[in-house]
Amino acid sequence: STYDVVIKNGIICTASDFYPADIGIIGEKIAAICDYIDPVHGGEIIDAEGGIVTPGGIDAHVHVDEPMKLLGDVADTMGEATRSAVAGGTTTIIAFASQDLSLTGPRALSQSVKNTIDMYSEQRLYCDYGLHLILARLEGTGTATKDILDQQLGNVYEDCGVSSLKVFMTYPGLQMSDYNLLNAMYASRKNGITTMIHAENGDIVRWMTESLEGQGLLEPYYHGVSRPTIVEGEATNRAVTLAQTMDNPILFVHVSSPEAINTIRRAQTAGLKVYAETCPQYALLSDQDTKCAHGDNFAGAKNVCSPPLRPEEVKQAIWRGMNNGSFTIVGSDHCAYLYSSKAKGKHNAFEKCDRGRFRYIPNGMPGVCTRLPLLFDAVMRNKLNSFMKFVEINCTNPAKVYGCYPQKGALLPGSSDADIVIWYPNDKEYAFKPKVITNDLLEHACDYTPFEGVEIKNWPRFTIARGKVVYKEGKLMHDNATGQYIRRKKTSLSYPNNEWPSEWRPIYTKCNSPVIQ
Ligand code: URP
Ligand code: ZN
Ligand code: ZN
Ligand code: ZN
């Protein structure tokens, strides 16, 4: 037969189109999209039965167990995170490789990434994954000077296909000074690396935390009080200024604050290359979800993350930002910790914080599985404007901004991997068509979901990764799990502006693109 797989009777939905058509898959690639493909031309026929067919999701913000254990005992291995991803329609995740501070030399960062890839090569992966680099420190590690960092980032890109870097403006041990943020941005700009920024003013957080502790205000809820929206707003504004100084495109991750959104919007209006990610939890949960529940006065700790869940009224600003383009992408910021179970070989991360002071609660919550279903649902509830918008922010834009488009994030015959989600037709009943979210649906290693019991109107019926069905009506297809590491190219979104705030201007010895000087 002409095609290995034919998907029939679906409604194709991409970032730009919504129309009925059939899809022909050959091997790992999308080979054809036509009004009609005769079933005789297909080896395997999948009847979409009128359901929406989208590109697989790209979750570009997922934390899994990694050699450096920068975030402590997270629940999921890469294998478990990819398993949970495909159970929710995500077919590519981008996780993090942290700088190994024990390594030195011009390939120290590159070696950090390689060691991370080696660790994952032994796991069964249900979908493809990429890695961002986390720069933990600049001093004393061979990255002290601008030029060495420049060289390192060039090597990371050449050796590993890593085209993005995350830096932090908060967290003890990770917080960077403005000077080092400039160094990171300088080296990023020079190499065409996308700089991802965790924007919270770590000094304000520290000050407020000490003050709250002094008053005996220690419960999980006060984690949020220790870092209100202005804390994110200030850091966002400062990072925009630093990025403007370096003429460097930046992307703010996990944006949750109205002040931050306004700053981002203003920067975008001014023509700066500023992108932003938000997460479903900021649109759907609130600070009230960090309060005590069901007699467990620590249960709110499950929903502690940074930036924290915000007051109820902030949610509408998050939805507005998704709809009006202020947010370029949505990521889950999946960072799961076991709350209570004693799973074999896993460490219960919450034990360490002795269920006392909020300062010691591990930050983060699971979400790699629920991101797409929750946002698909948001279209059906008129919170998100269209299914095309859903695909744009969850699939297509992440691929573009992180340099894997159109291999990922699109349904382009001849170019795109056959990473596809077939959703249930809305009006039909099936033996398996979940109506509420439960933790066992999510296939992750964590023992809770912040969205337990939340009603949803749809769920991925089939998830196809590189042409193979990896999830079908509630069941994982273990034998089809053939995920791989993907090297990425540089962003296909915009280049720097070539505008400098003064006669100060770095002298570059190399250009990384015809238009970047
Ligand atoms: O609370 C969070 N977001 N944990 C994950 C680490 C990070 O900063 O993204
Ligand atoms: Zn962060
Ligand atoms: Zn994160
Ligand atoms: Zn323990």
Coordinates of C-alpha atoms and ligand atoms in Angstrom, one line a residue:
S1 CA 0.0 0.0 0.0
T2 CA 1.0 3.6 -0.6
Y3 CA 0.7 4.6 3.1
D4 CA 1.6 2.8 6.2
V5 CA -1.2 4.5 8.1
V6 CA -4.2 6.5 6.9
I7 CA -6.2 8.6 9.3
K8 CA -9.7 9.1 7.9
N9 CA -12.7 11.2 8.6
G10 CA -11.0 13.7 10.9
I11 CA -11.2 17.5 11.0
I12 CA -7.6 18.7 10.6
C13 CA -6.7 21.6 12.9
T14 CA -3.4 23.4 12.7
A15 CA -2.4 26.9 13.8
S16 CA -3.8 28.3 10.6
D17 CA -6.5 25.9 9.3
F18 CA -9.5 23.9 10.3
Y19 CA -10.9 21.6 7.6
P20 CA -12.0 18.0 7.0
A21 CA -9.3 15.9 5.4
D22 CA -7.5 12.5 5.5
I23 CA -3.8 12.0 6.4
G24 CA -1.4 9.6 4.8
I25 CA 1.6 8.5 6.9
I26 CA 4.7 6.8 5.5
G27 CA 7.2 5.6 8.1
E28 CA 7.8 8.4 10.6
K29 CA 6.5 11.2 8.4
I30 CA 3.3 12.8 7.2
A31 CA 3.3 12.1 3.5
A32 CA -0.1 13.5 2.3
I33 CA -3.1 15.4 3.4
C34 CA -6.0 15.1 1.0
D35 CA -9.8 15.6 0.8
Y36 CA -10.0 11.9 0.4
I37 CA -7.6 9.0 0.6
D38 CA -9.0 5.7 -0.6
P39 CA -8.6 3.1 2.3
V40 CA -7.1 0.6 -0.2
H41 CA -4.0 2.8 -0.1
G42 CA -3.5 2.4 3.6
G43 CA -1.9 -0.4 5.5
E44 CA -3.5 0.5 8.8
I45 CA -6.6 2.6 8.8
I46 CA -7.5 4.8 11.8
D47 CA -11.1 6.2 11.7
A48 CA -11.1 9.5 13.4
E49 CA -15.0 9.4 13.2
G50 CA -15.4 13.2 13.0
G51 CA -12.9 14.0 15.8
I52 CA -10.5 16.9 15.6
V53 CA -6.9 16.0 14.5
T54 CA -4.1 18.2 15.7
P55 CA -0.3 18.1 15.7
G56 CA 1.0 16.5 18.8
G57 CA 1.7 18.9 21.6
I58 CA 5.1 20.3 22.4
D59 CA 5.6 20.8 26.1
A60 CA 8.8 22.9 26.2
H61 CA 8.9 23.1 30.0
V62 CA 9.1 19.8 31.8
H63 CA 11.4 18.9 34.8
V64 CA 12.4 15.3 35.1
D65 CA 15.1 13.4 37.1
E66 CA 18.5 14.5 35.8
P67 CA 22.1 13.8 36.8
M68 CA 22.5 17.1 38.6
K69 CA 19.3 16.7 40.6
L70 CA 19.1 20.5 40.7
L71 CA 15.5 20.4 41.8
G72 CA 15.9 17.5 44.2
D73 CA 13.9 14.3 44.1
V74 CA 11.4 14.9 41.3
A75 CA 9.0 12.0 40.8
D76 CA 9.4 11.3 37.1
T77 CA 12.2 9.8 35.1
M78 CA 12.4 10.9 31.5
G79 CA 10.7 7.7 30.6
E80 CA 7.8 8.4 33.0
A81 CA 7.4 12.0 31.8
T82 CA 7.2 10.9 28.2
R83 CA 4.7 8.3 29.1
S84 CA 2.5 10.9 30.9
A85 CA 3.0 13.3 28.0
V86 CA 1.6 10.9 25.3
A87 CA -1.3 10.0 27.6
G88 CA -2.3 13.7 27.3
G89 CA -1.5 14.2 23.6
T90 CA 2.0 15.6 23.9
T91 CA 4.5 14.1 21.6
T92 CA 7.6 16.2 22.3
I93 CA 8.9 17.5 25.6
I94 CA 11.8 19.8 26.2
A95 CA 13.4 19.2 29.6
F96 CA 16.4 20.6 31.3
A97 CA 20.1 19.7 31.5
S98 CA 21.8 21.4 34.4
Q99 CA 25.3 22.6 34.3
D100 CA 27.6 20.1 36.1
L101 CA 29.7 22.4 38.3
S102 CA 32.4 19.8 38.7
L103 CA 33.3 20.0 35.0
T104 CA 35.7 22.6 33.5
G105 CA 37.0 23.6 30.1
P106 CA 35.3 24.9 27.0
R107 CA 33.2 21.8 26.7
A108 CA 32.0 21.6 30.3
L109 CA 28.5 22.7 29.4
S110 CA 28.4 20.5 26.4
Q111 CA 29.5 17.5 28.5
S112 CA 26.8 18.3 31.1
V113 CA 24.2 17.9 28.3
K114 CA 25.8 14.8 26.9
N115 CA 25.8 13.1 30.4
T116 CA 22.1 13.9 30.7
I117 CA 21.3 12.4 27.2
D118 CA 23.3 9.3 28.2
M119 CA 21.2 8.9 31.3
Y120 CA 18.0 9.0 29.3
S121 CA 19.3 6.7 26.6
E122 CA 18.7 3.8 29.0
Q123 CA 15.0 4.5 29.5
R124 CA 12.0 3.6 27.4
L125 CA 10.8 6.8 25.9
Y126 CA 7.2 7.2 24.6
C127 CA 8.0 10.3 22.6
D128 CA 10.9 12.5 21.5
Y129 CA 12.5 15.0 23.8
G130 CA 14.9 17.9 23.7
L131 CA 16.9 19.7 26.3
H132 CA 17.4 23.3 27.4
L133 CA 20.6 24.1 29.3
I134 CA 20.3 25.5 32.8
L135 CA 23.2 27.8 33.6
A136 CA 23.5 27.5 37.4
R137 CA 26.6 29.6 37.9
L138 CA 29.1 31.6 36.0
E139 CA 31.9 32.1 38.4
G140 CA 34.7 29.7 39.2
T141 CA 33.6 27.1 36.6
G142 CA 35.6 28.0 33.6
T143 CA 32.7 30.2 32.5
A144 CA 33.9 33.3 34.3
T145 CA 34.6 35.4 31.3
K146 CA 32.3 36.5 28.6
D147 CA 34.4 34.8 25.9
I148 CA 34.5 31.5 27.5
L149 CA 30.7 31.4 28.0
D150 CA 30.4 32.4 24.4
Q151 CA 32.6 29.5 23.3
Q152 CA 30.7 27.1 25.7
L153 CA 27.3 28.0 24.3
G154 CA 28.6 27.6 20.7
N155 CA 29.9 24.1 21.7
V156 CA 26.6 23.1 23.3
Y157 CA 24.8 24.0 20.1
E158 CA 27.3 22.3 17.8
D159 CA 27.7 19.2 19.9
C160 CA 24.2 18.7 21.2
G161 CA 21.7 20.8 19.2
V162 CA 20.7 22.8 22.3
S163 CA 19.6 26.2 21.3
S164 CA 18.1 27.5 24.5
L165 CA 19.3 28.5 27.9
K166 CA 17.4 29.1 31.2
V167 CA 18.7 31.6 33.8
F168 CA 17.2 32.5 37.1
M169 CA 16.6 35.8 38.9
T170 CA 15.6 34.0 42.1
Y171 CA 16.3 30.8 44.2
P172 CA 19.2 30.6 46.5
G173 CA 22.2 29.1 44.7
L174 CA 20.8 29.9 41.2
Q175 CA 19.9 33.6 41.4
M176 CA 22.0 35.6 38.9
S177 CA 23.2 39.2 39.4
D178 CA 22.3 41.7 36.7
Y179 CA 26.0 41.6 35.6
N180 CA 25.8 37.8 35.0
L181 CA 22.5 38.1 33.4
L182 CA 24.1 40.5 30.9
N183 CA 26.9 38.0 30.4
A184 CA 24.4 35.2 29.7
M185 CA 22.5 37.4 27.4
Y186 CA 25.6 38.5 25.6
A187 CA 26.8 35.0 24.9
S188 CA 23.2 33.9 24.0
R189 CA 22.8 36.7 21.5
K190 CA 26.2 36.0 19.9
N191 CA 25.3 32.4 19.4
G192 CA 21.6 32.8 18.5
I193 CA 20.6 31.0 21.7
T194 CA 17.1 31.7 23.1
T195 CA 17.4 33.0 26.6
M196 CA 14.7 31.8 28.9
I197 CA 14.2 33.8 32.1
H198 CA 12.7 32.9 35.4
A199 CA 11.8 36.4 36.5
E200 CA 11.2 36.9 40.2
N201 CA 13.2 39.3 42.4
G202 CA 15.0 36.8 44.7
D203 CA 16.0 39.5 47.2
I204 CA 12.4 40.6 47.8
V205 CA 11.4 36.9 48.2
R206 CA 14.2 36.4 50.7
W207 CA 13.2 39.5 52.7
M208 CA 9.5 38.7 52.7
T209 CA 10.2 35.1 53.6
E210 CA 12.2 36.1 56.7
S211 CA 9.5 38.6 57.7
L212 CA 6.7 36.0 57.4
E213 CA 8.8 33.5 59.3
G214 CA 9.4 36.0 62.0
Q215 CA 5.6 36.4 62.5
G216 CA 5.2 32.6 62.6
L217 CA 3.3 32.6 59.2
L218 CA 4.7 29.3 58.0
E219 CA 1.9 27.4 56.2
P220 CA 2.0 26.6 52.4
Y221 CA -0.2 29.6 51.6
Y222 CA 2.4 32.0 52.8
H223 CA 4.8 30.8 50.0
G224 CA 2.6 32.9 47.7
V225 CA 2.5 35.8 50.1
S226 CA 6.3 35.8 50.1
R227 CA 6.4 36.5 46.3
P228 CA 3.4 38.6 45.2
T229 CA 2.8 39.7 41.6
I230 CA 5.0 42.8 41.8
V231 CA 8.0 40.6 42.6
E232 CA 7.6 39.0 39.2
G233 CA 6.7 42.4 37.7
E234 CA 9.9 44.0 38.9
A235 CA 12.2 41.2 37.6
T236 CA 10.4 41.1 34.3
N237 CA 10.9 44.8 33.8
R238 CA 14.5 44.6 34.7
A239 CA 15.1 41.6 32.4
V240 CA 13.5 43.5 29.5
T241 CA 15.9 46.4 30.2
L242 CA 18.9 44.1 30.3
A243 CA 17.8 42.3 27.1
Q244 CA 17.3 45.6 25.4
T245 CA 20.8 46.6 26.4
M246 CA 22.2 43.5 24.8
D247 CA 19.7 43.5 21.9
N248 CA 19.0 39.9 22.8
P249 CA 15.6 38.2 22.2
I250 CA 14.3 36.7 25.5
L251 CA 11.5 34.4 26.6
F252 CA 9.9 34.7 30.0
V253 CA 8.9 31.3 31.3
H254 CA 5.9 30.5 33.6
V255 CA 4.5 34.1 33.5
S256 CA 1.8 34.6 36.1
S257 CA 1.7 38.2 37.1
P258 CA -0.5 41.0 35.5
E259 CA 2.4 43.5 36.1
A260 CA 4.7 41.1 34.2
I261 CA 2.2 40.7 31.4
N262 CA 1.8 44.5 31.0
T263 CA 5.6 44.9 30.8
I264 CA 5.8 42.1 28.2
R265 CA 3.0 43.6 26.2
R266 CA 4.6 47.1 26.3
A267 CA 8.0 45.7 25.2
Q268 CA 6.3 43.8 22.4
T269 CA 4.5 46.9 21.3
A270 CA 7.8 48.8 21.3
G271 CA 9.2 46.1 18.9
L272 CA 11.5 44.3 21.3
K273 CA 11.9 40.6 20.8
V274 CA 10.2 39.5 23.9
Y275 CA 8.3 36.3 24.1
A276 CA 6.4 34.7 27.0
E277 CA 5.1 31.4 28.3
T278 CA 2.3 30.8 30.7
C279 CA 1.0 27.6 32.2
P280 CA -2.5 26.1 32.7
Q281 CA -2.3 26.3 36.5
Y282 CA -2.1 30.1 36.4
A283 CA -5.2 30.2 34.3
L284 CA -7.2 27.6 36.2
L285 CA -6.0 27.6 39.8
S286 CA -5.6 30.3 42.5
D287 CA -3.8 31.0 45.7
Q288 CA -6.9 29.5 47.5
D289 CA -5.7 26.1 46.2
T290 CA -2.6 26.4 48.5
K291 CA -4.8 26.5 51.6
C292 CA -5.5 23.5 53.8
A293 CA -7.9 20.8 52.5
H294 CA -9.8 17.8 53.8
G295 CA -8.3 17.8 57.2
D296 CA -4.7 17.7 55.9
N297 CA -3.4 21.1 57.0
F298 CA -0.4 20.7 54.7
A299 CA -2.2 19.6 51.5
G300 CA -1.9 23.1 50.1
A301 CA 1.8 22.3 49.7
K302 CA 0.9 20.2 46.7
N303 CA 0.2 23.4 44.8
V304 CA 3.2 25.4 45.8
C305 CA 5.1 26.5 42.8
S306 CA 7.2 29.5 41.8
P307 CA 5.9 31.9 40.6
P308 CA 3.0 31.0 42.9
L309 CA -0.7 30.6 42.1
R310 CA -2.2 34.0 42.1
P311 CA -5.4 35.6 43.4
E312 CA -8.6 34.6 41.6
E313 CA -8.9 37.8 39.6
V314 CA -5.5 37.3 37.9
K315 CA -6.9 34.3 35.9
Q316 CA -8.7 36.4 33.4
A317 CA -5.5 38.4 32.6
I318 CA -3.8 35.0 31.8
W319 CA -6.6 34.0 29.4
R320 CA -6.5 37.4 27.8
G321 CA -2.8 37.2 27.3
M322 CA -3.2 33.8 25.6
N323 CA -5.8 35.1 23.3
N324 CA -4.2 38.4 22.4
G325 CA -0.8 37.1 21.6
S326 CA 1.1 38.4 24.6
F327 CA 1.8 34.8 25.4
T328 CA 3.7 33.0 22.7
I329 CA 3.5 29.6 24.2
V330 CA 2.0 27.5 26.9
G331 CA 4.2 25.0 28.8
S332 CA 3.2 22.9 31.8
D333 CA 6.2 23.5 34.0
H334 CA 5.7 19.9 35.1
C335 CA 7.8 19.5 38.2
A336 CA 6.3 16.7 40.2
Y337 CA 7.2 15.5 43.7
L338 CA 5.7 12.5 45.6
Y339 CA 3.4 13.9 48.3
S340 CA 2.7 10.8 50.3
S341 CA 3.3 7.5 48.7
K342 CA 6.4 5.5 49.3
A343 CA 6.9 4.3 45.7
K344 CA 9.7 1.9 45.3
G345 CA 13.0 3.5 44.7
K346 CA 11.5 7.0 44.9
H347 CA 12.2 9.6 47.6
N348 CA 9.3 11.4 49.2
A349 CA 10.4 14.9 48.7
F350 CA 7.8 16.4 51.0
E351 CA 9.3 14.5 54.0
K352 CA 12.4 16.7 53.8
C353 CA 10.5 19.8 54.5
D354 CA 9.2 18.3 57.8
R355 CA 5.7 19.6 56.8
G356 CA 6.7 22.8 58.5
R357 CA 8.0 26.1 57.0
F358 CA 6.9 26.9 53.5
R359 CA 10.5 27.8 52.6
Y360 CA 11.4 24.1 52.4
I361 CA 8.4 22.9 50.4
P362 CA 9.6 21.6 47.0
N363 CA 8.4 23.9 44.3
G364 CA 6.3 22.6 41.4
M365 CA 3.4 20.4 40.4
P366 CA 2.7 17.8 37.8
G367 CA 1.1 18.9 34.5
V368 CA 2.7 17.4 31.4
C369 CA -0.4 15.2 30.8
T370 CA -3.1 17.7 31.6
R371 CA -1.9 20.7 29.7
L372 CA -3.5 19.9 26.3
P373 CA -6.8 18.4 27.6
L374 CA -7.3 21.4 29.9
L375 CA -6.7 23.9 27.1
F376 CA -8.8 22.0 24.6
D377 CA -11.5 22.2 27.2
A378 CA -10.9 25.9 27.5
V379 CA -11.8 26.3 23.8
M380 CA -15.0 24.4 24.3
R381 CA -15.8 26.7 27.2
N382 CA -15.0 29.9 25.3
K383 CA -12.0 30.8 27.4
L384 CA -9.6 30.3 24.6
N385 CA -10.6 31.8 21.3
S386 CA -10.3 28.9 18.9
F387 CA -8.8 25.5 18.2
M388 CA -6.3 27.1 15.9
K389 CA -5.2 29.3 18.8
F390 CA -4.9 26.1 20.9
V391 CA -2.6 24.5 18.3
E392 CA -0.6 27.7 17.9
I393 CA 0.3 28.2 21.5
N394 CA 0.6 24.5 22.5
C395 CA 2.2 22.9 19.4
T396 CA 3.4 25.3 16.6
N397 CA 4.9 28.2 18.5
P398 CA 6.9 26.1 20.9
A399 CA 8.4 24.3 17.8
K400 CA 9.2 27.6 16.2
V401 CA 10.6 29.4 19.2
Y402 CA 12.8 26.4 20.1
G403 CA 14.0 25.5 16.6
C404 CA 12.3 22.3 15.8
Y405 CA 9.7 23.5 13.3
P406 CA 8.3 22.1 11.0
Q407 CA 9.7 18.7 12.0
K408 CA 7.5 19.2 15.1
G409 CA 4.4 21.4 15.8
A410 CA 2.9 21.1 12.3
L411 CA 1.2 18.8 9.8
L412 CA 3.3 19.6 6.7
P413 CA 3.4 16.7 4.3
G414 CA 7.0 15.7 3.5
S415 CA 8.4 17.8 6.4
S416 CA 6.7 17.0 9.6
D417 CA 7.1 14.0 11.8
A418 CA 3.8 12.0 12.1
D419 CA 3.2 13.3 15.6
I420 CA -0.6 13.5 15.8
V421 CA -3.4 13.6 18.3
I422 CA -6.9 12.4 17.3
W423 CA -9.5 13.8 19.7
Y424 CA -12.9 12.3 20.4
P425 CA -15.8 13.5 18.3
N426 CA -17.6 15.8 20.7
D427 CA -21.1 14.4 20.3
K428 CA -20.4 10.6 20.6
E429 CA -20.1 8.3 23.6
Y430 CA -17.3 5.8 23.8
A431 CA -16.4 3.0 26.3
F432 CA -13.4 5.1 27.3
K433 CA -13.9 8.9 27.2
P434 CA -13.0 10.4 30.5
K435 CA -15.2 13.1 31.9
V436 CA -13.2 14.1 34.9
I437 CA -9.5 14.1 35.6
T438 CA -8.2 11.5 38.0
N439 CA -4.6 10.9 38.9
D440 CA -4.5 7.3 37.5
L441 CA -5.5 8.7 34.1
L442 CA -2.2 10.6 33.9
E443 CA 0.4 7.8 33.7
H444 CA 3.0 9.9 35.6
A445 CA 4.9 8.7 38.7
C446 CA 3.4 11.4 40.9
D447 CA 0.8 10.5 43.5
Y448 CA -1.5 13.5 42.9
T449 CA -2.7 16.0 40.4
P450 CA -3.8 19.5 41.2
F451 CA -6.7 18.9 38.8
E452 CA -8.2 15.9 40.5
G453 CA -12.0 15.8 39.8
V454 CA -11.9 18.7 37.3
E455 CA -14.4 18.1 34.6
I456 CA -13.1 17.9 31.0
K457 CA -15.0 17.8 27.8
N458 CA -12.5 15.9 25.7
W459 CA -9.3 13.8 25.9
P460 CA -6.8 12.5 23.4
R461 CA -8.3 9.4 21.8
F462 CA -5.1 8.4 19.8
T463 CA -1.7 9.8 20.3
I464 CA 0.7 9.0 17.4
A465 CA 4.4 9.6 17.7
R466 CA 6.7 9.3 14.6
G467 CA 3.9 7.4 12.9
K468 CA 3.3 4.8 15.7
V469 CA 0.2 4.8 17.9
V470 CA 1.6 5.2 21.4
Y471 CA -1.7 5.8 23.3
K472 CA -5.1 4.5 22.3
E473 CA -8.3 5.0 24.2
G474 CA -6.7 5.0 27.6
K475 CA -4.0 2.5 27.0
L476 CA -0.3 2.9 26.4
M477 CA 1.2 1.0 23.5
H478 CA 4.5 0.1 25.1
D479 CA 6.0 -1.7 22.1
N480 CA 5.6 1.4 20.0
A481 CA 7.6 3.6 22.4
T482 CA 10.6 4.7 20.3
G483 CA 11.2 8.2 21.5
Q484 CA 14.6 9.8 20.8
Y485 CA 16.6 12.8 21.7
I486 CA 16.1 15.6 19.1
R487 CA 18.7 18.1 18.2
R488 CA 17.2 21.5 17.7
K489 CA 18.1 24.4 15.4
K490 CA 18.0 28.0 16.3
T491 CA 14.7 29.8 16.7
S492 CA 12.7 30.5 13.6
L493 CA 11.1 33.5 15.3
S494 CA 12.7 36.8 15.1
Y495 CA 16.4 37.8 15.2
P496 CA 17.8 40.7 17.3
N497 CA 16.9 44.2 16.2
N498 CA 20.4 45.5 15.7
E499 CA 19.5 48.5 17.9
W500 CA 21.8 49.6 20.7
P501 CA 21.0 52.0 23.4
S502 CA 24.3 53.9 23.1
E503 CA 27.6 53.8 21.3
W504 CA 28.3 50.8 23.4
R505 CA 28.2 47.8 21.2
P506 CA 29.9 44.5 21.4
I507 CA 32.6 43.8 18.9
Y508 CA 31.7 40.4 17.4
T509 CA 34.3 38.2 15.9
K510 CA 31.7 36.0 14.2
C511 CA 28.2 36.3 12.9
N512 CA 25.7 33.5 13.5
S513 CA 23.3 34.5 10.7
P514 CA 23.3 36.7 7.7
V515 CA 21.3 39.3 9.4
I516 CA 22.8 39.2 12.9
Q517 CA 25.8 41.5 13.3
Ligands
URP1 O1 7.9 25.9 41.0 C1 8.4 25.6 40.0 N1 8.2 26.3 38.9 N2 9.3 24.6 39.9 C2 10.1 24.2 38.8 C3 11.4 25.0 38.7 C4 11.2 26.3 37.9 O2 11.6 27.3 38.4 O3 10.7 26.2 36.8
ZN2 ZN 11.5 28.6 36.7
ZN3 ZN 10.2 25.1 35.5
ZN4 ZN 13.1 10.9 53.1

